[in-house]
C-alpha cells in the first residue's frame, strides 16, 4: 500500500487571492518553495495565469512535480525533501505550456526560472544605511541592476525601490507584457524598500513600477533610480548594464591632487540640444571637443543633462535624476563624451537641480500615493513660481537620494563639478512667498534649516569622496558663507556665481557711452565685495532669453560699436578677479536671442567682425591659461590693486592683477578698460615696476576688430601682429612708483605685462 502524498501547506483564501492578483506585500511567503514543518516535504507554488500545464523540475536531483491549479493562476504541488546532499529544494525551474489556437491545444513547453525562488538582493547593511539616510552609493542598492543570482544559477535584473507607504508594488515591463500581477515585489520590513529579482531580464528592457497607494489606487511610476530611460516623450525606465571603460586615469589622478581654487577656470556653458541641433553624444565628442579645444576654455558646463520630459525646461525640471537624457544617446555614449573632453584636457561641470521636481504623473510626485519625496506641507513642498514640488530635505531617505545622486554623477560619469541650481530658493522658507504663505522655522526665522543641513552634507561628502572637484552655487542673495567651509559655519561650496557683478556690469554696458559716467559705480562696485565669497563671473543662458536679447544687442550703438564694446568687456571680465563662465554663442557675439528650439546662429560666426570676437575669446583663454596673475590669487585681496577706479567721466578703469607666491611666472598684469566713444592719446598709466612693458592684448587690434576681407586675411593679420612695447618712466602715477604713456582707442581693453627679464 503506497503512502499518500502529503497535502500542500495551507494558505488562507483571502491571502491566496491577494497573491494571485499581485497586491500582497509579501508574495514570497506564499510563492516559491516552502519546506513542511516536519521536514519530509516541500510545497511549491507558482503564479502562471492562463497556463495549461505547470510542472516544477528540481535542478539538483531531477525530481518533477506536476502542479495543480489552485486559484486564479496559482498552481501548487508537493515533492519530497531532497535526499541527496547538496541538493536545494529552492533550486528549481518551471516548465509551463499555454493554450494556443481556438481549440485550446497546448503549445510547446517553456522552461522558466521563477522570481520567487530567489533570496533578497538588498542586504541588511544596505537597508540599515537606507533607513539612516547614509547610503552614499544608493544606486548600487536601489534601481534596476543586471546581476547573477546568489546561487550563481541565473542572470537577471534585481529591482528595488523605496515606497514606504505603498500597499503593494509590482514590476511591469516588456518582459511580462506589462502585466503587473505576475511580478509583485516583496516589502523588506520597515525599511520601505520593495525588491524582486527577475531572472532573464537584461540590458535595455523597458519597465516601470506599479504601485498600490494608501488611497487604494494603482499608479505606474518610472524608477526614481533608473539609469536609463526611453527617449521623451516616452516615459518608461530602461535596464542599463554599462560596458564602458574610462580611459582618463591620468586626468582623474591629476585632478585629485589639484587645488581647484588656484587653477585657471574658464567655462563654456552649453545646452546640448541647441549647440548644433541633431548631434548626439558621439558627434558632440568630436565636434564640441574640437571647438572648445580651439577656443581654449578649460571646462564645459552642461545645462542639466539628467532626463527631463519637457525640452523647453532646458533640463531644469528633472524626472530622471540618475539618467543622462536619452535624447542624445545612451549613458555609455554620455561617458564617451566626458572621456573625450578629458582626453582633450577639458573638464566637465554639469548643472544639478536638487531644488525642485515637476509634478508629472509618471515621476516622483506623490510617488506611492503620499508625499514621499516632496514636503507634505504645501507651504514648504510646492514652488509657487515654477509649479513644481520641493524636496523634503528633513527626511533622511530623501536627503540620501539627493546626496547619492550628486556622488553618482561624480563617480559613474567622472564629472568634475556640479553647479547647483536655484540655491536661493532652497535657503529661504519665504522665497517667492507672500505673508501667510510660509511657515517660520523653529527659531522663528525664514531660513530652511533642513535644506541648509542638506547642502552642507552634500558639499562635505562630495569633496571628501572626490577631491579636486568644483561645487558651485547659483545663489542670488546676500546669504553669508555660501563658499565658506562648513566647519566655519558656511554652506561648504567651493564657489558661488557672482550674480551682482553680472547684473551691474550688463546694466552699465546698456547705457550709451555719454551716460555711463552717471553709472560708473555699477562698474566698480564688484570690488567692494569681491572677496566675500569665492566667485565665478557668469554670463549665463539666463541673460540671453525671454526677451532680454543677446549680449550684443544689450549694447547701444551701431554694430561696430556693439562689437568693440563686447570685445573690451570680455577682456575686462577675463582680467577681473573670479573664475569665468560664458554661455555658448556669446563667444562670437551671436546677434539673436538664444532659443533652445532653433540652435545657435553659426552663420554669424563666419562674418569677419563676429569672428573677431571669437578670436578675441580664443586669445583671452590662451593668455589666461598662461598667466598665473589672472587666476592664482582670485580669492584673496593680495591678487588685486586698483590703479584707476574713479575716472567716471572718461568711462575708464585700470587695475593690476598679481600672481600668488610660488609661480614660475609671477609677472603682474595690468588691465585698462576704456568704454568711451573717443580715443585718448598719451594716457599716463601707473605700473608696479620699471622696465619695458608689452601690450599683450589690444581688443581694437585690426585682426580682432574684423577689419579683414575674409577669415584667411584675418588669420594673416593675427600671424603678422607684433606686440607694442612701452618703457616705464620714473614718474609716480596711480599710486605706483612708475608709469607708462599709452594711446587708448575708444571702446578698448589693453593688457600690459612686464617684458620677460625686465621685472
Short mmCIF file of C-alpha atoms in Angstrom, two decimals, residues 10-410:
data_model
loop_
_atom_site.label_atom_id
_atom_site.label_comp_id
_atom_site.label_asym_id
_atom_site.label_seq_id
_atom_site.Cartn_x
_atom_site.Cartn_y
_atom_site.Cartn_z
CA UNK A 10 -2.39 25.59 3.56
CA UNK A 11 -2.89 29.25 2.64
CA UNK A 12 -5.91 31.31 3.60
CA UNK A 13 -8.15 32.01 0.64
CA UNK A 14 -8.01 35.78 1.08
CA UNK A 15 -4.21 35.73 1.15
CA UNK A 16 -4.09 33.43 -1.87
CA UNK A 17 -6.38 35.77 -3.79
CA UNK A 18 -4.21 38.78 -2.92
CA UNK A 19 -1.08 36.98 -4.10
CA UNK A 20 -2.81 35.82 -7.29
CA UNK A 21 -3.79 39.40 -8.07
CA UNK A 22 -0.33 40.78 -7.29
CA UNK A 23 -1.49 43.01 -4.45
CA UNK A 24 0.18 41.37 -1.45
CA UNK A 25 3.19 42.91 0.28
CA UNK A 26 4.91 39.53 0.85
CA UNK A 27 4.32 37.27 -2.18
CA UNK A 28 7.42 35.22 -1.38
CA UNK A 29 5.65 33.97 1.76
CA UNK A 30 3.26 32.10 -0.49
CA UNK A 31 5.01 31.58 -3.81
CA UNK A 32 8.20 29.61 -4.26
CA UNK A 33 9.46 26.58 -2.33
CA UNK A 34 8.34 26.14 1.31
CA UNK A 35 9.56 23.14 3.36
CA UNK A 36 6.99 21.48 5.62
CA UNK A 37 7.47 21.78 9.38
CA UNK A 38 8.06 18.04 9.77
CA UNK A 39 10.96 18.16 7.30
CA UNK A 40 9.52 15.49 4.98
CA UNK A 41 8.25 17.50 2.04
CA UNK A 42 8.25 20.87 0.28
CA UNK A 43 5.30 22.74 -1.19
CA UNK A 44 5.83 24.53 -4.50
CA UNK A 45 3.52 27.36 -5.54
CA UNK A 46 3.94 29.35 -8.74
CA UNK A 47 1.85 32.04 -10.35
CA UNK A 48 1.25 31.45 -14.06
CA UNK A 49 -2.08 32.96 -15.16
CA UNK A 50 -3.64 31.34 -18.25
CA UNK A 51 -1.23 28.38 -18.15
CA UNK A 52 -2.50 24.98 -19.33
CA UNK A 53 0.03 22.81 -17.54
CA UNK A 54 2.69 23.69 -14.98
CA UNK A 55 5.45 21.45 -13.70
CA UNK A 56 8.34 22.08 -11.31
CA UNK A 57 11.65 20.36 -12.09
CA UNK A 58 14.26 20.39 -9.34
CA UNK A 59 17.71 21.17 -10.67
CA UNK A 60 19.81 19.04 -8.32
CA UNK A 61 18.01 15.70 -8.37
CA UNK A 62 15.67 15.99 -11.36
CA UNK A 63 12.52 15.48 -9.29
CA UNK A 64 9.48 16.54 -11.28
CA UNK A 65 6.27 17.76 -9.70
CA UNK A 66 3.14 18.33 -11.74
CA UNK A 67 1.30 21.26 -10.20
CA UNK A 68 -2.43 21.60 -9.94
CA UNK A 69 -4.36 24.80 -10.43
CA UNK A 70 -5.31 26.13 -7.02
CA UNK A 71 -6.74 29.60 -7.50
CA UNK A 72 -6.75 32.29 -10.21
CA UNK A 73 -3.47 31.38 -11.88
CA UNK A 74 -1.75 29.97 -8.78
CA UNK A 75 -0.54 26.37 -9.19
CA UNK A 76 0.56 24.13 -6.32
CA UNK A 77 2.25 20.78 -5.78
CA UNK A 78 4.27 18.83 -3.21
CA UNK A 79 7.58 16.98 -3.53
CA UNK A 80 9.73 15.13 -1.03
CA UNK A 81 12.60 16.96 0.60
CA UNK A 82 15.78 16.33 -1.43
CA UNK A 83 17.59 13.24 -0.22
CA UNK A 84 20.91 13.89 -1.95
CA UNK A 85 23.47 16.03 -0.18
CA UNK A 86 23.93 19.48 -1.68
CA UNK A 87 20.60 19.49 -3.48
CA UNK A 88 18.47 22.52 -2.68
CA UNK A 89 14.69 22.42 -2.60
CA UNK A 90 14.73 26.01 -3.79
CA UNK A 91 16.76 25.37 -6.94
CA UNK A 92 14.04 24.53 -9.43
CA UNK A 93 12.71 25.53 -12.81
CA UNK A 94 9.14 25.87 -14.01
CA UNK A 95 8.00 24.07 -17.14
CA UNK A 96 4.82 25.62 -18.47
CA UNK A 97 2.65 25.21 -21.55
CA UNK A 98 -0.01 27.68 -22.63
CA UNK A 99 -3.12 27.05 -24.74
CA UNK A 100 -2.77 28.18 -28.33
CA UNK A 101 -5.41 28.45 -31.00
CA UNK A 102 -9.17 28.30 -30.70
CA UNK A 103 -9.33 24.60 -29.81
CA UNK A 104 -7.31 25.08 -26.62
CA UNK A 105 -4.45 22.83 -27.68
CA UNK A 106 -1.27 23.40 -25.71
CA UNK A 107 1.78 24.94 -27.23
CA UNK A 108 5.38 23.98 -26.65
CA UNK A 109 6.63 23.61 -23.11
CA UNK A 110 8.72 26.57 -21.94
CA UNK A 111 11.36 26.32 -19.24
CA UNK A 112 11.29 29.36 -16.99
CA UNK A 113 13.09 30.47 -13.90
CA UNK A 114 10.91 31.66 -11.04
CA UNK A 115 11.48 35.08 -9.40
CA UNK A 116 10.07 33.74 -6.13
CA UNK A 117 12.79 31.17 -5.55
CA UNK A 118 15.50 33.82 -5.12
CA UNK A 119 16.81 35.47 -1.97
CA UNK A 120 16.60 39.26 -1.49
CA UNK A 121 19.21 41.21 -3.42
CA UNK A 122 19.27 44.12 -0.99
CA UNK A 123 21.36 43.27 2.07
CA UNK A 124 20.83 44.11 5.72
CA UNK A 125 23.64 46.68 5.69
CA UNK A 126 22.07 48.38 2.67
CA UNK A 127 18.71 48.54 4.42
CA UNK A 128 20.29 49.90 7.59
CA UNK A 129 22.09 52.65 5.67
CA UNK A 130 18.96 53.50 3.68
CA UNK A 131 16.91 53.79 6.87
CA UNK A 132 19.50 56.14 8.32
CA UNK A 133 19.83 58.11 5.09
CA UNK A 134 23.57 57.35 4.86
CA UNK A 135 23.91 55.11 1.79
CA UNK A 136 26.45 57.02 -0.29
CA UNK A 137 26.22 54.51 -3.15
CA UNK A 138 22.46 54.21 -3.17
CA UNK A 139 22.39 53.42 -6.88
CA UNK A 140 24.10 50.10 -6.12
CA UNK A 141 21.24 49.04 -3.83
CA UNK A 142 18.13 50.51 -5.46
CA UNK A 143 17.02 50.73 -9.06
CA UNK A 144 17.45 48.04 -11.70
CA UNK A 145 20.75 46.17 -11.72
CA UNK A 146 21.76 43.32 -14.02
CA UNK A 147 23.41 40.67 -11.88
CA UNK A 148 23.86 36.97 -11.23
CA UNK A 149 21.72 35.37 -8.56
CA UNK A 150 23.23 34.42 -5.21
CA UNK A 151 23.37 30.75 -6.16
CA UNK A 152 25.07 31.65 -9.44
CA UNK A 153 22.49 29.76 -11.44
CA UNK A 154 20.65 32.68 -13.03
CA UNK A 155 21.37 36.02 -14.63
CA UNK A 156 18.66 38.63 -14.45
CA UNK A 157 17.80 42.01 -13.05
CA UNK A 158 17.21 42.92 -9.45
CA UNK A 159 14.60 45.62 -8.98
CA UNK A 160 14.44 47.62 -5.78
CA UNK A 161 12.51 50.78 -4.95
CA UNK A 162 11.75 52.84 -1.87
CA UNK A 163 7.98 53.31 -1.49
CA UNK A 164 7.40 53.47 2.28
CA UNK A 165 3.62 53.89 2.27
CA UNK A 166 2.71 51.56 -0.58
CA UNK A 167 0.36 48.64 -0.02
CA UNK A 168 1.88 46.68 -2.89
CA UNK A 169 4.43 47.21 -5.65
CA UNK A 170 4.79 45.31 -8.93
CA UNK A 171 7.30 45.34 -11.76
CA UNK A 172 5.76 45.81 -15.19
CA UNK A 173 7.59 45.91 -18.48
CA UNK A 174 8.46 44.39 -21.80
CA UNK A 175 9.45 41.12 -20.15
CA UNK A 176 5.98 40.39 -18.72
CA UNK A 177 3.73 42.05 -21.25
CA UNK A 178 3.22 44.95 -18.81
CA UNK A 179 1.09 42.68 -16.63
CA UNK A 180 2.00 43.53 -13.08
CA UNK A 181 0.19 40.74 -11.24
CA UNK A 182 2.81 38.15 -12.17
CA UNK A 183 5.76 40.02 -10.64
CA UNK A 184 4.73 41.53 -7.34
CA UNK A 185 7.64 42.71 -5.18
CA UNK A 186 8.24 41.93 -1.53
CA UNK A 187 8.39 44.52 1.19
CA UNK A 188 11.67 44.38 3.13
CA UNK A 189 10.30 45.14 6.57
CA UNK A 190 10.15 48.66 7.96
CA UNK A 191 12.78 49.96 5.51
CA UNK A 192 10.16 50.98 2.96
CA UNK A 193 12.16 49.13 0.28
CA UNK A 194 10.48 46.72 -2.13
CA UNK A 195 12.55 44.15 -4.01
CA UNK A 196 12.34 41.45 -6.67
CA UNK A 197 14.95 39.58 -8.70
CA UNK A 198 13.61 38.70 -12.16
CA UNK A 199 15.67 36.08 -14.00
CA UNK A 200 16.25 36.55 -17.70
CA UNK A 201 15.65 40.29 -17.75
CA UNK A 202 18.60 42.16 -19.17
CA UNK A 203 20.03 45.33 -20.65
CA UNK A 204 17.58 47.57 -22.48
CA UNK A 205 14.35 46.17 -21.05
CA UNK A 206 11.69 48.83 -20.57
CA UNK A 207 9.95 48.81 -17.19
CA UNK A 208 8.05 50.76 -14.55
CA UNK A 209 6.77 50.16 -11.06
CA UNK A 210 3.06 49.67 -10.50
CA UNK A 211 2.27 50.95 -7.02
CA UNK A 212 -0.87 50.42 -4.93
CA UNK A 213 -1.17 53.53 -2.82
CA UNK A 214 -2.71 54.06 0.57
CA UNK A 215 -5.72 55.51 -1.26
CA UNK A 216 -6.34 52.15 -2.95
CA UNK A 217 -5.34 53.33 -6.44
CA UNK A 218 -2.67 51.81 -8.67
CA UNK A 219 -0.07 54.13 -10.25
CA UNK A 220 2.58 53.38 -12.84
CA UNK A 221 5.80 55.16 -11.92
CA UNK A 222 9.21 55.43 -13.53
CA UNK A 223 12.08 54.19 -11.40
CA UNK A 224 13.50 57.06 -9.29
CA UNK A 225 16.94 55.48 -9.67
CA UNK A 226 16.62 54.46 -13.30
CA UNK A 227 19.97 54.86 -15.01
CA UNK A 228 18.50 54.86 -18.49
CA UNK A 229 15.15 55.93 -19.91
CA UNK A 230 13.13 55.92 -23.06
CA UNK A 231 13.53 58.91 -25.34
CA UNK A 232 10.97 61.56 -24.31
CA UNK A 233 8.05 61.95 -24.62
CA UNK A 234 8.00 58.23 -23.80
CA UNK A 235 8.44 57.76 -20.05
CA UNK A 236 9.45 54.17 -19.26
CA UNK A 237 12.67 53.36 -17.44
CA UNK A 238 15.18 51.01 -19.07
CA UNK A 239 17.55 48.48 -17.58
CA UNK A 240 21.12 49.61 -18.11
CA UNK A 241 24.20 47.42 -17.92
CA UNK A 242 27.25 49.54 -18.68
CA UNK A 243 30.10 48.17 -20.75
CA UNK A 244 32.13 51.39 -20.83
CA UNK A 245 35.67 51.64 -19.52
CA UNK A 246 37.04 55.14 -18.99
CA UNK A 247 40.48 55.97 -20.32
CA UNK A 248 41.08 59.10 -18.24
CA UNK A 249 43.09 57.71 -15.32
CA UNK A 250 45.79 60.36 -15.62
CA UNK A 251 43.21 63.13 -15.70
CA UNK A 252 41.45 61.78 -12.59
CA UNK A 253 44.71 61.29 -10.68
CA UNK A 254 45.89 64.78 -11.54
CA UNK A 255 42.52 66.25 -10.56
CA UNK A 256 42.65 64.62 -7.15
CA UNK A 257 46.00 66.26 -6.45
CA UNK A 258 44.95 69.74 -7.61
CA UNK A 259 43.57 72.66 -5.62
CA UNK A 260 40.73 73.84 -7.87
CA UNK A 261 40.78 77.35 -6.38
CA UNK A 262 44.32 78.06 -7.57
CA UNK A 263 43.82 76.91 -11.15
CA UNK A 264 42.51 78.65 -14.26
CA UNK A 265 38.80 78.10 -14.76
CA UNK A 266 37.10 79.42 -17.89
CA UNK A 267 33.83 77.66 -18.58
CA UNK A 268 31.90 77.33 -21.84
CA UNK A 269 28.23 76.81 -20.90
CA UNK A 270 26.40 74.51 -23.31
CA UNK A 271 22.83 73.45 -23.94
CA UNK A 272 23.39 70.10 -25.58
CA UNK A 273 20.29 70.14 -27.75
CA UNK A 274 20.84 73.51 -29.39
CA UNK A 275 24.62 73.87 -29.67
CA UNK A 276 24.34 72.18 -33.04
CA UNK A 277 20.87 70.60 -33.26
CA UNK A 278 20.79 66.98 -34.32
CA UNK A 279 24.08 65.91 -32.78
CA UNK A 280 24.23 63.02 -30.35
CA UNK A 281 26.77 62.40 -27.60
CA UNK A 282 29.15 60.69 -30.02
CA UNK A 283 29.06 63.51 -32.57
CA UNK A 284 29.47 66.05 -29.77
CA UNK A 285 32.52 64.10 -28.63
CA UNK A 286 34.10 65.10 -31.93
CA UNK A 287 32.69 68.50 -32.86
CA UNK A 288 32.19 70.10 -29.45
CA UNK A 289 35.54 68.83 -28.19
CA UNK A 290 37.32 70.19 -31.26
CA UNK A 291 35.63 73.58 -30.95
CA UNK A 292 36.17 74.05 -27.23
CA UNK A 293 39.78 72.96 -27.61
CA UNK A 294 40.27 75.56 -30.34
CA UNK A 295 38.69 78.26 -28.18
CA UNK A 296 40.86 77.29 -25.21
CA UNK A 297 38.24 77.02 -22.46
CA UNK A 298 39.33 74.90 -19.52
CA UNK A 299 35.87 73.42 -18.88
CA UNK A 300 32.45 72.97 -20.37
CA UNK A 301 29.31 73.19 -18.30
CA UNK A 302 26.23 71.35 -19.50
CA UNK A 303 22.77 72.61 -18.69
CA UNK A 304 21.17 69.74 -16.75
CA UNK A 305 21.87 66.51 -18.65
CA UNK A 306 19.58 64.45 -16.40
CA UNK A 307 16.41 63.15 -18.02
CA UNK A 308 13.52 65.61 -18.32
CA UNK A 309 10.25 65.25 -20.22
CA UNK A 310 9.86 68.84 -21.47
CA UNK A 311 12.65 70.16 -23.66
CA UNK A 312 11.53 73.74 -23.06
CA UNK A 313 12.62 73.44 -19.43
CA UNK A 314 16.24 73.16 -20.72
CA UNK A 315 16.64 70.28 -18.27
CA UNK A 316 15.72 72.19 -15.12
CA UNK A 317 12.58 70.11 -14.47
CA UNK A 318 14.15 66.71 -13.87
CA UNK A 319 12.27 63.42 -13.71
CA UNK A 320 15.22 61.03 -14.10
CA UNK A 321 17.85 62.19 -11.62
CA UNK A 322 20.14 59.21 -12.26
CA UNK A 323 19.77 59.02 -16.05
CA UNK A 324 21.52 61.14 -18.68
CA UNK A 325 18.87 62.21 -21.15
CA UNK A 326 18.30 59.68 -23.90
CA UNK A 327 17.66 62.42 -26.45
CA UNK A 328 21.31 62.26 -27.47
CA UNK A 329 22.22 58.62 -26.86
CA UNK A 330 22.89 56.09 -24.14
CA UNK A 331 24.57 56.57 -20.76
CA UNK A 332 27.71 54.94 -22.13
CA UNK A 333 27.75 57.40 -25.02
CA UNK A 334 27.50 60.25 -22.50
CA UNK A 335 30.50 58.70 -20.73
CA UNK A 336 32.30 58.69 -24.07
CA UNK A 337 31.65 62.43 -24.42
CA UNK A 338 33.07 63.12 -20.95
CA UNK A 339 36.05 60.88 -21.68
CA UNK A 340 36.75 62.68 -24.96
CA UNK A 341 36.68 66.06 -23.21
CA UNK A 342 39.10 64.79 -20.57
CA UNK A 343 41.40 63.44 -23.27
CA UNK A 344 41.48 66.95 -24.72
CA UNK A 345 42.32 68.44 -21.34
CA UNK A 346 38.83 69.89 -20.79
CA UNK A 347 36.92 69.43 -17.55
CA UNK A 348 33.19 68.80 -17.32
CA UNK A 349 30.73 70.52 -14.99
CA UNK A 350 27.02 69.72 -15.03
CA UNK A 351 24.08 71.70 -13.73
CA UNK A 352 22.43 69.80 -10.89
CA UNK A 353 18.87 70.51 -9.74
CA UNK A 354 18.08 69.43 -6.17
CA UNK A 355 15.80 72.42 -5.54
CA UNK A 356 12.58 71.06 -7.02
CA UNK A 357 11.00 68.50 -9.35
CA UNK A 358 7.97 68.54 -11.69
CA UNK A 359 4.54 67.12 -10.97
CA UNK A 360 4.41 64.71 -13.93
CA UNK A 361 2.21 61.72 -13.04
CA UNK A 362 4.84 59.14 -14.01
CA UNK A 363 7.64 60.59 -11.87
CA UNK A 364 8.46 61.33 -8.22
CA UNK A 365 5.40 63.33 -7.27
CA UNK A 366 3.05 61.54 -4.80
CA UNK A 367 5.14 58.50 -5.59
CA UNK A 368 3.20 55.91 -3.57
CA UNK A 369 0.04 57.95 -3.25
CA UNK A 370 1.53 60.01 -0.45
CA UNK A 371 4.17 62.73 -0.07
CA UNK A 372 7.32 60.67 -0.34
CA UNK A 373 9.91 62.93 -1.94
CA UNK A 374 8.10 66.25 -1.52
CA UNK A 375 7.46 68.02 1.76
CA UNK A 376 3.88 67.29 2.90
CA UNK A 377 3.16 70.91 3.86
CA UNK A 378 2.38 72.82 0.62
CA UNK A 379 3.89 75.95 2.20
CA UNK A 380 7.20 74.10 2.02
CA UNK A 381 6.52 71.38 -0.52
CA UNK A 382 5.41 73.33 -3.58
CA UNK A 383 7.18 76.06 -5.53
CA UNK A 384 4.76 78.84 -6.50
CA UNK A 385 6.86 80.24 -9.38
CA UNK A 386 7.65 77.01 -11.18
CA UNK A 387 4.59 74.87 -10.41
CA UNK A 388 6.83 72.13 -9.04
CA UNK A 389 7.31 70.15 -5.85
CA UNK A 390 10.06 70.91 -3.34
CA UNK A 391 12.05 68.08 -1.77
CA UNK A 392 11.55 67.21 1.88
CA UNK A 393 15.14 67.89 2.93
CA UNK A 394 14.49 66.83 6.51
CA UNK A 395 13.57 63.27 5.57
CA UNK A 396 16.69 61.07 5.78
CA UNK A 397 15.87 58.93 2.75
CA UNK A 398 15.12 61.97 0.57
CA UNK A 399 18.32 63.66 1.63
CA UNK A 400 20.13 60.39 0.90
CA UNK A 401 18.53 60.19 -2.56
CA UNK A 402 19.97 63.62 -3.42
CA UNK A 403 23.40 63.26 -1.81
CA UNK A 404 23.90 59.90 -3.50
CA UNK A 405 22.73 61.42 -6.78
CA UNK A 406 25.45 64.06 -6.62
CA UNK A 407 28.02 61.34 -5.93
CA UNK A 408 26.59 59.24 -8.76
CA UNK A 409 27.41 61.86 -11.39
CA UNK A 410 30.87 62.38 -9.94
#
